[in-house]
Amino acid sequence: MAMRDEAESKSEHESQSSRDGSGWIKPQSEEQRRFFPPLQLLESVFQNTNNSILITTAQLAPPGPEIVYVNPYFTAMTGYAPDEVIGKTPRILQGPKTDRKVLERLRHNLSNGKCFVGQAINYRKDGSEFHMEWRIAPIRAADGEITHFVAVQNDVSEFKAAEASSRAALLESQARYDELFEHANDIIFTADLEKRFTSINETTVDITGFTRDELLGAEVSLIVPPEHLDKVREMLRSKVQTGKPTTYEIEILTKDGKYVPIEVSSRLIYENGEPAGIQGIARDITERKQSDAALRIAAATFKTHECIMVTDERGTILRVNERFTEITGYSAAEAVGMNPRILKSGRHGKEFYRQMWAAIKDKGFWEGEVWNRRKNREVFPQHLTITAVQDESRRTTHYVAIAQDITVRKRAEQQLLVANESLRHSHAELERRNLELQQMTYAASHDLQEPLRSISSYSQLVDRGYRDSLDDEGRSWLDAIVRNTKRMQALIQDLRAYTVLDAPCHSFDAIDLEKVLADAVANLTSSIQDSGAEVTFDPLPIIKGNPSQLVQLFQNLIGNAIKYRSKETPKVHISAEQDDESWIISVSDNGIGIETKHHDTIFEIFRRLHHRHEQPGTGIGLAICRRVVQQHHGNISVDSAVNQGSTFRFTIPIEQEEVRA
C-alpha cells in the first residue's frame, strides 16, 4: 500500500526531532499546542494501562514501519527502553521461532487497511522468548489516509504455558491434571456438542456464582445471555467444520445478575476420530475492558479545554482536570472519591435536578446554567454540560461534566442591563431633541416660502415689464432666477414632506390599497395624460396604515416610472403577494432602468442619478418612499437593469394588515 510522501516525511520528522524523553510527540505547531493538553492526558492513560502499546508509521515497504511511541508496559514486557526502539522497526522483537505465516497475514491485513488479531513468539532484549498476542489497527487522518498503526500487545506466555502444562499433565497424570484444572485462575470447562457442560473447574463456580451441580449438565445458556448465544453457536459450528480452535469475546451472566466480560479460547475434543465436544479456557478480561473504557472516557473528555470532571455511574468522582482545581479550589486528591454534591450552592431546588437527570436519561446529555460553590464557599455561575458515556451494549458506565466559569459573562450581562437602562433614557432624550429639530426644520422651511414667493413675484413683474428692454444675457439671467426659484420651492416642499415623515406614527387605520392607489393616480392625471401612460393593477389587500403617506408612496413610484420612461409608451403595473410574514407590493415599469451599482444608493436623500438639466427633481422622492415604508415597519428594494425597466418592491407586515372580506 502506497502512503503519501508528505505522511512519510511527517513521520520521519516526528521520529527524529519531535519527541520528549518518553517517546511522546512534542507540539510543533499552534494547532498541536492547542490539542497538546488532552493528548497528554490520553498519554497518561497509555502510560498507566496494563497493556503494551506500540505506535509505528504506516510505511510497509522496506525498510518497513518505524516505531514512534512505546509505553512503560512495553518496556516492562520486552526490556527495551523507548530510546532503544524508537526509530527502529518492530522486527527488533522477532527471532528464529517467530511464525512467518503470522507475519504474512499481518502484512496482508495492514496493506488492505484492516485490523489484525494474532499471536506469535517474540523475543525480549535479553534474548528470552515469550508468547505475545497482537491487536493492531490503522490510524487514519481526516482525509482517510492511513498515517500510523497502533498495536496493543499482551504477554500470553502464562496462557500458553497453562495450555502446555495442561497437555503435559494429561499425559503424565490425571491427578496432576485435576489439580491444574481445579485451581487455574481462568475458567476451564468442557461441553458436549449439545452445548451442555460436562466438566467445570472451581474458578467457574467462583466467577459465575452457580454451584457445580447447577452447572454440570446444564446448557451454556445458563450463563451466556441471549445476545451472545448466536456467537457461541457460530463458534461451535466453525470448529466442527474446520477443526480449528477459536478465540472470541463474550459476556457471561452471573447468578446474581452481573455481567462479566471474558475471552474464550476453545478447541474440539475427539473420540474415535469424531468430534465429541469442546474444551475451553475463559479469562476474565474486566481489567482490560476498564482500560478500553478509560480510553473512551479520555476521548470524550478531551473535546474541550474547560473544567472537566469524570464520575462513575453512581456519581463518584473518578478524575478531574487542572482547570477544575483552578475554578473550584478543590485539588484532585480532595475531589476524587467524593460526590459532585460538594459543589452544590443551594440555589437550585429538587425539581431543577430532577429535570436535569431526566434530560440525561432521555437524550444522553444535559446543558444549561447552574450556580455552584467553590471550596472557599464563594457561589459562582457555570455553563455546564453533562454527557453519559455508554459501553458497547449502550449501558451508561460513566458521566463526563464539562463546565465554563461564566462569572465574567454574568457580570457583563448585569452591566449591559444597566447600560440599556441608561440607553433608554438617552433614547428618550434623543427623541425629544429630534422632535425639536423636526419642528425647527418645518418652521424654517415654512418661513423660507414667503421670501421665495416675493422673489418669484418680482421676477415675474420684471419679466412682464422689462423683458423687452433687456439684452439676451439679461433675459438669460432672469430665466435662471425664475427657474431656480421654482426649484427651491419644490425642494423646500419635499424637505417639509420628508420632515413630517420623521414624526413617530403610533397607530394605523384600516385602509384599502386600491383606494390609495386610485388617489395617487388621480394626483398624477396631468402627467399620465401628457405621457399616454398606462397604469394597471391586480387585486390589492386591505391593510392597516397611514393613507396620506401611502398615497405619497404610490404617487412617487408611479411618477418616477413616467418621468424616467423609455421611448416606448410608459406602462406601470401594481401587484401584491403574501408570504408568511408580510404583504409584498410590487410596482413595475418599462422605463430606462437603473444600473445595479445604484440599487442601494438611490434611496438616499438628495441622491440623483441624472443632472437636473436632463431630468427635473430634488432627489428626495425615493428617500420619502423609503421613509414611508420604514414608518410602516417594512422594507423597500429595487430590481432593475439598464433598458429593461424596474420593479420596486415594498413590504407591509401581516400583523398590521386586515384581510379583505
XYZ file of C-alpha atoms in Angstrom:
661
model
C 0.000 0.000 0.000
C 1.444 3.329 -1.069
C 1.483 6.027 1.568
C 1.736 9.744 0.756
C 5.213 11.269 0.623
C 4.178 14.017 2.995
C 2.899 11.455 5.510
C 6.266 9.655 5.339
C 8.137 12.945 5.718
C 5.951 13.928 8.659
C 6.504 10.566 10.331
C 10.270 10.806 9.827
C 10.282 14.327 11.247
C 8.261 13.200 14.248
C 10.527 10.252 14.916
C 13.754 12.248 14.717
C 13.071 15.631 16.239
C 9.648 15.918 17.866
C 9.727 13.539 20.818
C 10.279 14.031 24.506
C 12.011 11.502 26.741
C 9.041 9.113 26.857
C 8.742 8.981 23.086
C 5.667 11.204 23.047
C 5.409 13.749 20.234
C 6.095 17.341 21.249
C 3.742 20.027 19.859
C 5.335 21.682 16.819
C 2.516 23.924 15.595
C -0.164 26.166 17.085
C -2.823 23.530 16.341
C -0.688 20.831 18.022
C -0.160 23.076 21.055
C -3.906 23.616 21.300
C -4.593 19.882 21.456
C -1.466 19.003 23.499
C -3.145 19.061 26.994
C -5.814 16.469 26.070
C -3.152 14.404 24.292
C -1.062 14.483 27.468
C -3.986 13.121 29.470
C -4.609 10.497 26.797
C -0.938 9.558 27.054
C -1.420 9.234 30.814
C -3.953 6.505 30.080
C -1.418 4.827 27.781
C 1.332 5.229 30.366
C -0.688 3.591 33.152
C -2.510 0.795 31.306
C -1.508 -2.823 31.845
C -1.280 -3.350 28.092
C 1.823 -2.887 25.991
C 1.149 -0.109 23.447
C 3.343 0.463 20.405
C 2.733 3.009 17.613
C 4.511 2.894 14.247
C 4.457 4.803 10.998
C 2.354 3.380 8.158
C 5.317 2.645 5.854
C 5.068 -1.063 4.882
C 7.585 -1.040 2.044
C 11.222 -1.741 3.015
C 12.729 -0.822 5.425
C 9.246 -1.175 6.962
C 7.302 0.741 9.616
C 9.218 2.810 12.145
C 8.424 2.785 15.874
C 7.422 6.265 17.083
C 5.996 5.503 20.547
C 6.059 2.796 23.242
C 4.552 2.941 26.727
C 6.126 1.849 30.040
C 4.374 -1.540 29.979
C 6.128 -2.261 26.664
C 9.461 -1.664 28.425
C 8.406 -3.881 31.341
C 7.355 -6.647 28.931
C 10.324 -6.546 26.499
C 13.158 -4.940 28.483
C 13.670 -2.307 25.789
C 13.686 1.338 26.848
C 11.945 3.827 24.496
C 15.200 5.293 23.158
C 16.370 1.761 22.253
C 13.440 1.045 19.926
C 12.104 4.402 18.675
C 13.221 4.871 15.100
C 13.592 1.117 14.550
C 11.209 -1.429 13.052
C 9.214 -3.925 15.134
C 11.477 -6.647 13.694
C 13.732 -5.964 16.687
C 11.298 -8.180 18.654
C 11.346 -11.063 16.139
C 13.552 -14.131 16.177
C 14.012 -17.700 14.953
C 10.705 -19.006 16.320
C 8.587 -16.085 15.155
C 5.910 -17.543 12.863
C 6.453 -16.061 9.380
C 2.960 -17.073 8.289
C 1.512 -14.925 11.065
C 3.684 -12.027 9.865
C 2.425 -12.504 6.288
C -1.200 -12.394 7.470
C -0.360 -9.297 9.497
C 1.168 -7.569 6.483
C -1.765 -8.573 4.267
C -4.336 -7.129 6.681
C -2.468 -3.859 7.223
C -1.846 -3.438 3.485
C -5.611 -3.540 2.991
C -6.321 -1.130 5.850
C -7.764 -3.868 8.101
C -7.214 -4.614 11.773
C -5.272 -7.704 12.827
C -5.506 -10.037 15.808
C -2.974 -12.816 16.226
C -0.331 -14.493 18.338
C 3.367 -15.129 17.797
C 6.613 -15.783 19.649
C 8.670 -12.647 20.238
C 11.997 -12.004 21.964
C 12.944 -9.767 24.845
C 16.084 -7.649 24.986
C 17.837 -10.390 26.990
C 17.038 -12.905 24.252
C 14.345 -14.794 26.137
C 11.256 -15.668 24.150
C 7.659 -15.072 25.103
C 4.245 -15.543 23.554
C 2.558 -12.307 22.549
C -0.970 -11.531 21.421
C -1.259 -8.608 18.946
C -4.205 -6.326 18.328
C -3.151 -3.929 15.586
C -5.297 -1.231 13.975
C -4.620 1.530 11.409
C -4.892 5.207 12.371
C -6.342 7.438 9.679
C -6.032 11.157 9.039
C -9.069 13.399 8.427
C -8.902 12.588 4.683
C -8.966 8.826 5.360
C -5.263 8.302 4.622
C -3.516 5.795 6.931
C -0.719 7.540 8.816
C 0.176 5.156 11.672
C -0.510 1.728 13.145
C -1.226 1.220 16.846
C -0.572 -2.172 18.438
C -1.947 -3.283 21.802
C 0.089 -6.284 22.951
C -0.347 -8.786 25.748
C 2.112 -11.329 27.078
C 0.148 -14.601 26.836
C 3.062 -16.781 27.860
C 1.242 -17.828 31.013
C -1.777 -18.845 28.964
C 0.407 -20.775 26.573
C 2.259 -22.289 29.474
C -1.042 -23.283 31.025
C -2.045 -24.975 27.782
C 1.294 -26.775 27.587
C 1.149 -27.691 31.236
C -2.383 -28.981 30.781
C -1.315 -31.191 27.909
C 1.682 -32.466 29.819
C -0.410 -33.068 32.918
C -2.944 -35.074 30.935
C -0.184 -37.259 29.589
C 1.654 -37.651 32.855
C -1.064 -37.902 35.467
C -4.811 -37.441 35.666
C -4.349 -36.324 39.237
C -1.990 -33.548 38.255
C -4.439 -32.532 35.553
C -7.250 -32.366 38.090
C -5.061 -30.179 40.296
C -4.384 -27.756 37.458
C -7.971 -27.944 36.269
C -9.415 -27.074 39.638
C -7.023 -24.359 40.747
C -6.299 -22.472 37.487
C -7.009 -18.739 37.658
C -9.110 -18.976 34.491
C -12.415 -20.690 33.814
C -11.745 -24.162 32.361
C -14.631 -26.223 31.078
C -15.717 -28.961 28.702
C -19.078 -29.257 26.968
C -20.710 -31.695 24.556
C -21.892 -30.792 21.079
C -25.339 -30.002 22.505
C -23.650 -27.199 24.440
C -24.140 -28.845 27.858
C -21.375 -28.533 30.448
C -19.632 -31.864 31.124
C -16.902 -30.527 33.438
C -16.000 -27.251 35.135
C -13.314 -26.067 37.499
C -13.643 -24.274 40.808
C -12.904 -20.897 39.192
C -16.051 -21.305 37.080
C -18.044 -21.724 40.274
C -16.329 -18.744 41.910
C -16.895 -16.374 38.974
C -20.443 -17.396 37.983
C -21.855 -17.929 41.479
C -23.589 -21.156 40.382
C -22.828 -24.413 42.191
C -21.142 -27.295 40.440
C -24.392 -29.280 40.497
C -26.285 -26.372 38.902
C -23.755 -26.088 36.074
C -22.964 -29.739 35.212
C -25.443 -30.990 32.617
C -26.890 -27.508 32.097
C -26.733 -25.743 28.739
C -24.276 -22.883 28.358
C -27.299 -20.576 28.001
C -27.498 -20.738 31.808
C -24.591 -18.269 31.979
C -24.484 -16.922 28.406
C -27.069 -14.113 27.931
C -29.329 -14.289 24.855
C -27.479 -11.536 22.977
C -24.299 -13.669 22.898
C -25.790 -17.107 22.154
C -25.589 -16.653 18.388
C -21.846 -16.019 18.631
C -21.370 -19.179 20.734
C -23.344 -21.240 18.223
C -21.325 -19.790 15.322
C -18.015 -20.571 17.053
C -19.110 -24.175 17.667
C -20.246 -24.570 14.062
C -16.948 -23.167 12.783
C -14.907 -25.519 14.979
C -16.864 -28.581 13.814
C -16.484 -27.602 10.146
C -12.814 -26.590 10.205
C -11.454 -28.445 13.219
C -9.573 -25.270 14.192
C -9.585 -23.636 17.635
C -11.437 -20.342 18.056
C -10.924 -17.306 20.266
C -13.650 -14.762 20.877
C -15.050 -12.354 23.450
C -18.483 -12.529 25.064
C -20.133 -11.609 28.348
C -21.443 -14.146 30.856
C -24.186 -13.511 33.368
C -23.542 -14.464 36.986
C -26.167 -15.915 39.260
C -26.669 -12.536 40.939
C -27.223 -10.793 37.583
C -23.812 -9.216 36.959
C -22.199 -9.169 33.518
C -18.587 -10.368 33.341
C -16.609 -9.950 30.083
C -14.482 -12.986 29.167
C -12.187 -14.064 26.354
C -12.797 -17.700 25.381
C -10.281 -19.971 23.635
C -11.697 -23.401 22.814
C -10.933 -26.475 20.715
C -12.691 -29.671 19.716
C -12.479 -32.890 21.747
C -12.379 -36.046 19.623
C -13.494 -39.602 20.407
C -12.666 -42.349 17.935
C -11.662 -39.706 15.438
C -15.002 -37.853 15.588
C -15.811 -34.501 17.298
C -17.411 -35.239 20.667
C -17.329 -31.875 22.453
C -15.253 -28.798 23.208
C -12.691 -27.850 25.791
C -12.261 -24.196 26.611
C -10.368 -21.740 28.742
C -12.028 -18.388 29.514
C -10.218 -15.416 31.010
C -11.907 -12.619 32.933
C -10.978 -9.503 30.914
C -12.729 -6.967 33.141
C -9.473 -5.118 33.753
C -8.746 -4.878 30.042
C -12.256 -3.635 29.369
C -11.807 -0.997 32.021
C -8.669 0.159 30.207
C -10.699 0.372 26.995
C -13.328 2.365 28.889
C -10.587 4.691 30.141
C -9.601 5.391 26.538
C -13.228 6.108 25.603
C -13.579 8.432 28.579
C -10.383 10.242 27.621
C -11.614 10.692 24.054
C -14.957 12.100 25.239
C -13.369 14.275 27.901
C -10.735 15.961 25.779
C -13.186 17.551 23.388
C -12.940 20.720 25.440
C -10.367 22.632 27.435
C -12.793 23.682 30.135
C -13.372 22.407 33.675
C -13.687 18.602 33.400
C -14.986 16.047 35.885
C -15.489 12.300 35.282
C -17.684 10.149 37.546
C -18.753 6.520 37.553
C -22.377 5.515 37.007
C -23.130 6.099 40.727
C -21.747 9.657 40.663
C -18.442 9.043 42.440
C -15.767 11.406 41.090
C -13.004 9.440 39.341
C -10.962 12.190 37.728
C -10.782 15.973 37.403
C -8.509 18.187 35.340
C -6.358 21.126 36.377
C -8.977 23.641 35.289
C -11.437 22.036 37.713
C -8.943 22.669 40.521
C -8.387 26.267 39.400
C -12.105 27.051 39.250
C -13.419 25.174 42.311
C -10.386 25.312 44.611
C -10.587 21.544 45.246
C -7.439 19.575 44.469
C -7.708 16.291 42.575
C -6.928 14.378 45.778
C -9.747 16.193 47.593
C -12.305 15.678 44.797
C -11.639 12.068 43.706
C -13.871 9.668 45.621
C -16.339 12.420 46.538
C -19.776 13.160 45.042
C -20.370 16.295 42.914
C -22.730 17.416 45.671
C -19.701 19.099 47.262
C -20.211 21.847 44.638
C -23.904 22.479 45.291
C -24.719 26.075 46.156
C -28.235 25.539 47.463
C -29.716 27.908 44.876
C -31.483 25.136 42.940
C -34.389 23.045 44.198
C -35.091 19.338 43.749
C -37.157 19.970 40.606
C -34.154 21.548 38.867
C -32.036 18.439 39.385
C -34.945 16.104 38.562
C -35.340 17.744 35.168
C -31.561 17.666 34.639
C -31.298 13.888 35.135
C -34.488 13.252 33.189
C -32.876 15.011 30.192
C -29.652 12.999 30.596
C -31.633 9.745 30.660
C -33.725 10.774 27.650
C -31.132 12.492 25.434
C -27.828 11.303 26.862
C -26.800 14.815 27.915
C -27.918 17.996 29.682
C -26.741 21.550 29.066
C -27.574 24.689 30.978
C -26.522 27.237 33.575
C -26.015 26.307 37.205
C -24.825 28.113 40.319
C -22.088 26.166 42.152
C -19.963 26.808 45.238
C -16.169 26.882 45.402
C -14.165 25.369 48.242
C -13.881 28.852 49.787
C -17.738 28.952 49.873
C -17.956 31.565 47.095
C -21.014 30.983 44.875
C -20.395 31.403 41.144
C -22.222 30.686 37.850
C -21.191 27.980 35.366
C -22.360 26.834 31.949
C -22.488 23.063 32.436
C -22.746 20.105 30.043
C -23.174 16.573 31.448
C -22.760 13.682 28.986
C -23.433 9.992 29.622
C -20.684 7.604 28.409
C -22.013 4.231 27.247
C -20.352 0.891 26.520
C -20.969 -1.375 23.529
C -24.268 -2.583 24.994
C -25.462 1.043 25.404
C -25.225 0.791 29.191
C -24.166 4.017 30.922
C -20.833 3.458 32.640
C -19.608 6.996 33.345
C -20.597 10.653 33.232
C -18.432 13.473 31.896
C -19.146 17.006 33.120
C -17.646 19.962 31.218
C -18.160 23.408 32.696
C -17.241 27.009 31.983
C -16.950 29.692 34.648
C -19.289 32.403 33.325
C -18.775 34.882 36.158
C -17.366 37.463 33.753
C -20.237 36.968 31.319
C -22.845 37.325 34.042
C -21.156 40.481 35.265
C -21.162 41.817 31.704
C -24.862 40.980 31.353
C -25.597 42.942 34.506
C -23.562 45.849 33.213
C -25.440 45.600 29.927
C -28.761 45.820 31.748
C -27.582 48.980 33.452
C -26.291 50.321 30.148
C -29.605 49.513 28.427
C -31.488 51.394 31.109
C -29.207 54.362 30.575
C -29.619 53.986 26.822
C -33.401 54.108 27.129
C -33.111 57.398 28.968
C -30.696 58.666 26.309
C -33.015 57.470 23.553
C -35.929 59.378 25.076
C -33.786 62.500 25.229
C -32.701 61.933 21.624
C -36.324 61.615 20.500
C -37.143 64.861 22.260
C -34.255 66.641 20.539
C -35.206 65.088 17.180
C -38.742 66.362 17.613
C -37.410 69.833 18.324
C -35.200 69.606 15.244
C -38.153 68.471 13.114
C -40.252 71.348 14.379
C -37.447 73.789 13.718
C -36.867 72.397 10.214
C -40.571 72.544 9.449
C -40.796 76.119 10.716
C -37.674 77.135 8.807
C -38.951 75.649 5.559
C -42.289 77.383 6.149
C -40.588 80.736 6.760
C -38.473 80.347 3.598
C -41.602 80.097 1.471
C -42.502 83.804 1.907
C -39.224 85.343 0.601
C -39.238 82.806 -2.234
C -42.758 83.848 -3.200
C -41.613 87.508 -3.167
C -38.613 86.660 -5.369
C -40.901 84.775 -7.740
C -43.465 87.614 -7.868
C -40.877 90.347 -8.521
C -39.182 88.150 -11.111
C -42.480 87.805 -12.942
C -43.074 91.591 -12.758
C -39.598 92.267 -14.193
C -40.245 89.683 -16.876
C -43.546 91.286 -17.911
C -42.484 94.936 -17.640
C -38.827 94.983 -18.663
C -38.094 91.805 -20.620
C -38.027 93.663 -23.969
C -35.596 96.213 -22.509
C -33.078 93.543 -21.510
C -30.431 92.124 -23.762
C -30.025 88.361 -24.267
C -27.706 87.947 -21.293
C -30.128 89.805 -19.021
C -33.075 87.731 -20.154
C -30.960 84.593 -19.547
C -30.226 85.741 -16.002
C -33.893 86.492 -15.410
C -34.893 82.999 -16.643
C -32.284 81.446 -14.296
C -33.762 83.384 -11.354
C -37.289 82.144 -12.155
C -36.117 78.576 -12.780
C -34.053 78.295 -9.583
C -36.787 79.924 -7.525
C -39.230 77.242 -8.654
C -36.634 74.547 -7.931
C -36.040 75.982 -4.461
C -39.773 75.981 -3.788
C -40.037 72.327 -4.854
C -37.013 71.427 -2.718
C -38.493 73.108 0.376
C -41.843 71.406 -0.199
C -40.180 67.950 -0.489
C -37.993 68.655 2.542
C -41.088 69.601 4.565
C -42.770 66.387 3.404
C -39.732 64.320 4.430
C -39.512 66.073 7.822
C -43.165 65.332 8.543
C -42.478 61.627 7.902
C -39.892 61.561 10.695
C -42.613 62.147 13.274
C -43.409 58.822 15.028
C -46.669 57.152 13.990
C -48.111 55.111 16.849
C -51.268 53.698 15.235
C -52.669 52.928 11.785
C -56.162 52.760 10.317
C -57.584 50.016 8.121
C -57.230 51.264 4.534
C -57.965 49.838 1.099
C -54.805 49.899 -1.009
C -56.913 50.027 -4.167
C -58.469 53.293 -2.917
C -54.992 54.624 -2.015
C -53.748 53.754 -5.497
C -56.760 55.493 -7.103
C -55.991 58.710 -5.185
C -52.335 58.584 -6.242
C -53.307 58.077 -9.911
C -55.775 60.989 -9.675
C -52.986 63.255 -8.422
C -50.910 62.262 -11.460
C -53.686 62.802 -14.035
C -51.806 65.539 -15.919
C -48.560 63.538 -16.172
C -50.408 60.355 -17.194
C -52.369 62.166 -19.949
C -49.319 64.036 -21.263
C -47.217 60.843 -21.486
C -50.040 58.475 -22.511
C -49.020 56.188 -19.620
C -50.986 53.017 -18.820
C -51.418 52.167 -15.109
C -52.843 48.709 -14.307
C -53.108 46.715 -11.091
C -54.072 43.328 -9.638
C -56.409 42.990 -6.626
C -54.793 44.705 -3.639
C -55.379 43.928 0.078
C -56.867 45.938 2.895
C -54.108 46.774 5.375
C -53.507 48.994 8.371
C -51.527 52.088 7.568
C -51.409 55.836 7.051
C -53.438 56.678 3.905
C -51.789 60.018 3.059
C -48.298 58.560 3.398
C -49.172 55.547 1.210
C -50.741 57.834 -1.422
C -47.450 59.742 -1.455
C -45.535 56.421 -1.768
C -47.533 55.235 -4.812
C -47.510 58.734 -6.330
C -43.705 58.981 -6.124
C -43.109 55.447 -7.526
C -45.586 55.864 -10.419
C -44.371 59.439 -11.059
C -40.775 58.203 -11.299
C -41.826 55.460 -13.741
C -43.387 58.152 -16.003
C -40.510 60.613 -15.562
C -37.769 58.051 -16.384
C -39.631 56.436 -19.267
C -38.047 54.991 -22.386
C -39.096 55.718 -25.963
C -41.994 53.283 -25.534
C -45.357 54.228 -24.048
C -44.983 54.119 -20.245
C -46.597 51.057 -18.663
C -46.881 50.687 -14.886
C -48.327 47.607 -13.136
C -49.006 47.193 -9.408
C -49.403 43.700 -7.871
C -49.458 42.072 -4.424
C -48.418 38.704 -2.998
C -48.241 37.297 0.508
C -45.569 35.263 2.353
C -45.562 34.012 5.947
C -44.794 37.426 7.414
C -45.693 40.239 5.006
C -47.598 41.584 2.047
C -45.171 42.239 -0.809
C -46.344 45.090 -3.063
C -44.612 45.447 -6.464
C -44.602 48.493 -8.778
C -43.151 47.507 -12.173
C -42.431 49.713 -15.210
C -40.854 49.503 -18.674
C -38.630 52.555 -18.213
C -34.943 53.177 -18.800
C -33.871 51.075 -15.797
C -31.169 51.577 -13.160
C -27.624 50.271 -13.042
C -27.053 47.582 -10.390
C -24.376 49.642 -8.611
C -27.015 52.306 -7.801
C -29.678 49.953 -6.387
C -28.824 50.762 -2.760
C -27.866 54.418 -3.087
C -30.970 55.683 -4.913
C -32.953 55.695 -1.641
C -30.553 58.171 -0.014
C -31.820 61.722 0.407
C -30.723 64.195 -2.331
C -29.274 61.270 -4.346
C -29.752 61.924 -8.074
C -28.610 59.711 -10.956
C -29.293 62.368 -13.657
C -28.303 66.008 -13.956
C -31.140 68.436 -13.308
C -30.879 69.629 -16.937
C -31.650 66.068 -18.071
C -34.417 65.315 -15.582
C -36.016 67.777 -13.124
C -36.353 66.824 -9.460
C -34.961 67.292 -5.969
C -33.518 63.837 -5.215
C -35.837 63.383 -2.233
C -38.653 61.345 -3.802
C -37.239 57.832 -3.229
C -35.932 58.854 0.200
C -39.547 59.741 1.052
C -40.653 56.318 -0.269
C -38.152 54.524 1.975
C -39.182 56.610 4.999
C -42.891 55.839 4.405
C -42.149 52.088 4.201
C -39.989 52.245 7.335
C -42.802 54.020 9.183
C -44.967 51.002 8.230
C -42.269 48.613 9.598
C -41.367 47.263 6.167
C -38.507 47.296 3.657
C -38.167 48.606 0.109
C -35.832 47.462 -2.664
C -35.456 47.639 -6.432
C -34.790 45.037 -9.097
C -33.655 46.711 -12.298
C -31.260 46.711 -15.211
C -30.460 49.358 -17.824
C -33.057 49.440 -20.657
C -35.026 46.623 -19.017
C -37.359 48.532 -16.728
C -37.564 48.496 -12.928
C -39.600 46.759 -10.224
C -39.817 48.457 -6.833
C -40.978 46.128 -4.036
C -42.005 47.121 -0.533
C -43.344 45.024 2.333
C -46.116 45.605 4.886
C -46.037 43.163 7.865
C -49.071 40.893 8.078
C -49.598 41.511 11.792
C -50.744 45.050 10.940
C -52.946 44.063 7.973
C -56.628 43.146 7.758
C -57.709 40.515 5.226
C -60.126 41.733 2.521
C -63.673 40.469 3.116
